[in-house]
Coordinates of N, CA and C in Angstrom, one line a residue:
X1 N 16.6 -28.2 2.9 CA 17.6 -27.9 1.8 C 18.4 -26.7 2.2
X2 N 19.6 -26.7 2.2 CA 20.7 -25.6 2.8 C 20.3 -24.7 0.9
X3 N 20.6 -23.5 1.7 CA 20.8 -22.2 0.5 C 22.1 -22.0 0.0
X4 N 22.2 -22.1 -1.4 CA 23.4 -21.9 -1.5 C 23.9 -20.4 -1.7
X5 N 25.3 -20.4 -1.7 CA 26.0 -19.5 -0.9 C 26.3 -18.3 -2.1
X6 N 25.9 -17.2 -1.7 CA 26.4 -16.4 -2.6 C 27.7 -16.0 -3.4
X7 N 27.9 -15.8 -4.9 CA 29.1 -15.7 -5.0 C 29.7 -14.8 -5.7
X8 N 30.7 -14.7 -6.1 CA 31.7 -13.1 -6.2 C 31.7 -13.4 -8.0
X9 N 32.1 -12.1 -8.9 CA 32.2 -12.3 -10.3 C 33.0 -11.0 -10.4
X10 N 34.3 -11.8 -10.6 CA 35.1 -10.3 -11.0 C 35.5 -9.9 -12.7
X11 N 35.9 -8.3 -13.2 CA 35.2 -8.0 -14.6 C 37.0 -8.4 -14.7
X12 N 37.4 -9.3 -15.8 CA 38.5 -9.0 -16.6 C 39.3 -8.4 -17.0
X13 N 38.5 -6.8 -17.1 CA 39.0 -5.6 -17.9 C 39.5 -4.9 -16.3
X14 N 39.0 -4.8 -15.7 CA 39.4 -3.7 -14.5 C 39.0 -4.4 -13.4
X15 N 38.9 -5.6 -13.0 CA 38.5 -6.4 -12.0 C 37.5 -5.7 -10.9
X16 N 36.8 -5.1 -11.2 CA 35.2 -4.8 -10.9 C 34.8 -5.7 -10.1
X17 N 34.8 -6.1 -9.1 CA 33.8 -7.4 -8.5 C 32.1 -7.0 -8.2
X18 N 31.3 -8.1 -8.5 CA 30.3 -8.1 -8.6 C 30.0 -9.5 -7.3
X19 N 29.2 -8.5 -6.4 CA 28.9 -9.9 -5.6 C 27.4 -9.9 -5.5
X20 N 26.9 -11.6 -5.5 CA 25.9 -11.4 -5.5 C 24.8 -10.9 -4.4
X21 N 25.2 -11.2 -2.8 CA 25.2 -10.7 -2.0 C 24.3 -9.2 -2.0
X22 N 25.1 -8.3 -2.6 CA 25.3 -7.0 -2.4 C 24.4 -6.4 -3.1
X23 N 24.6 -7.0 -4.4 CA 23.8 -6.9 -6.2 C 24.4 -5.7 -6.6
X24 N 24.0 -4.6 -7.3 CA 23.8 -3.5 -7.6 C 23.6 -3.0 -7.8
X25 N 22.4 -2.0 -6.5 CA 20.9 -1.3 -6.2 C 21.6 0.2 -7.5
X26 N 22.5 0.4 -7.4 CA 22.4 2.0 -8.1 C 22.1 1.4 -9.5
X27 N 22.3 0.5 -10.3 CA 22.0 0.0 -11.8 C 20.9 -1.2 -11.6
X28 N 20.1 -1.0 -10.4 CA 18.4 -1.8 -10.8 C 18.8 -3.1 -10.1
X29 N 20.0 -3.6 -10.0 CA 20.3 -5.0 -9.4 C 20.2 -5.0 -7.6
X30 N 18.7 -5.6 -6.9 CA 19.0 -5.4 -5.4 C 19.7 -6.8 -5.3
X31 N 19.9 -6.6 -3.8 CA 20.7 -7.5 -2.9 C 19.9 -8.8 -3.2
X32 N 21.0 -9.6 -3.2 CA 20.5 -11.3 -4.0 C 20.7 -11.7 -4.9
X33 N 20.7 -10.8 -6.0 CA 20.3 -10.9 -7.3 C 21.6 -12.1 -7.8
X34 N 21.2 -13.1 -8.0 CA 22.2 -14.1 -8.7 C 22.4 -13.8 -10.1
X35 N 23.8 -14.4 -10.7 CA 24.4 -14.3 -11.6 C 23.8 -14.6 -12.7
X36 N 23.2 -15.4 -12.6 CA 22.2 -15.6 -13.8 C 21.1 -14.8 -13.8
X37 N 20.9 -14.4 -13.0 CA 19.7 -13.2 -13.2 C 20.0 -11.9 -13.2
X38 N 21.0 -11.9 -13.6 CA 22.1 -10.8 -14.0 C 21.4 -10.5 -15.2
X39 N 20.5 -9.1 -16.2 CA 20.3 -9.1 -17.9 C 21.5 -8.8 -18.3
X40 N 21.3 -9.5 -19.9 CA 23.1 -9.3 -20.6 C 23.0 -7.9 -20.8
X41 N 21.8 -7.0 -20.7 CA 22.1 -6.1 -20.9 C 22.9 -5.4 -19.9
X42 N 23.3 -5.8 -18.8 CA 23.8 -5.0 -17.4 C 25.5 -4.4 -18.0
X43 N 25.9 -3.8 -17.8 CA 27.3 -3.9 -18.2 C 28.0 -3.1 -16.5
X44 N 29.3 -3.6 -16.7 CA 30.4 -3.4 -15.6 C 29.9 -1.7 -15.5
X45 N 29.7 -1.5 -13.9 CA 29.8 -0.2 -13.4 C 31.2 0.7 -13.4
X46 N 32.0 0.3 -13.6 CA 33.7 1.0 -13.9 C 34.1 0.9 -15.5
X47 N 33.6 0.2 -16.3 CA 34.5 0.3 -17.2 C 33.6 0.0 -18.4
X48 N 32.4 -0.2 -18.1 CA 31.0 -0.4 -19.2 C 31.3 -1.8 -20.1
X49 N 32.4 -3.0 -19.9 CA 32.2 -3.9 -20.5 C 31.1 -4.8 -20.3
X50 N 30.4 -6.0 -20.8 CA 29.3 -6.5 -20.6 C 29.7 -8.3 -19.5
X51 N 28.9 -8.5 -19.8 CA 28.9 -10.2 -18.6 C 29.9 -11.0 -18.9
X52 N 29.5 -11.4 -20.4 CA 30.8 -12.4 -21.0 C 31.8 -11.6 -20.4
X53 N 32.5 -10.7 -19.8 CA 33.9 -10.5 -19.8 C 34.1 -11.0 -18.3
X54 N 33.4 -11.0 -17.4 CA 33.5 -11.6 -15.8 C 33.8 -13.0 -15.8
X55 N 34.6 -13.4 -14.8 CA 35.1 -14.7 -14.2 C 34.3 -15.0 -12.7
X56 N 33.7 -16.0 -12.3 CA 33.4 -16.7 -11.1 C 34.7 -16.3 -10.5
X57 N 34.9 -15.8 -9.2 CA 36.1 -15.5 -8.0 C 36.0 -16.8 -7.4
X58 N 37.1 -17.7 -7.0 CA 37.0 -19.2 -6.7 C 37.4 -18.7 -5.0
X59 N 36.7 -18.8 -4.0 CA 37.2 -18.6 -2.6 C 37.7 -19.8 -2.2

């Protein structure tokens, strides 16, 4: 079974991208961390809005 592919979530408010790739170790999220395993509590590192405000990046 192929792995699926990691993917990009950019914030709305200030287009912040979130990849999941990368995660984001300085706010507890390491590398991998998928989108849904995102907590709602996480909010945008630039601009402190929450999940609901990110869009899937369509490559």
């Amino acid at each position: 079974m192929a792995e699926r592919e990691f993917k990009l979530w950019r914030c709305l408010i200030c287009s912040y991208v979130y990849d999941e790739a990368l995660g984001d170790p300085e706010h507890g999220l390491p590398p991998g961390t998928r989108w849904e395993d995102v907590p709602r509590s996480w909010i945008c590192p630039d601009c402190d809005v929450g999940k609901d405000e990110f869009e899937m990046v369509e490559i």
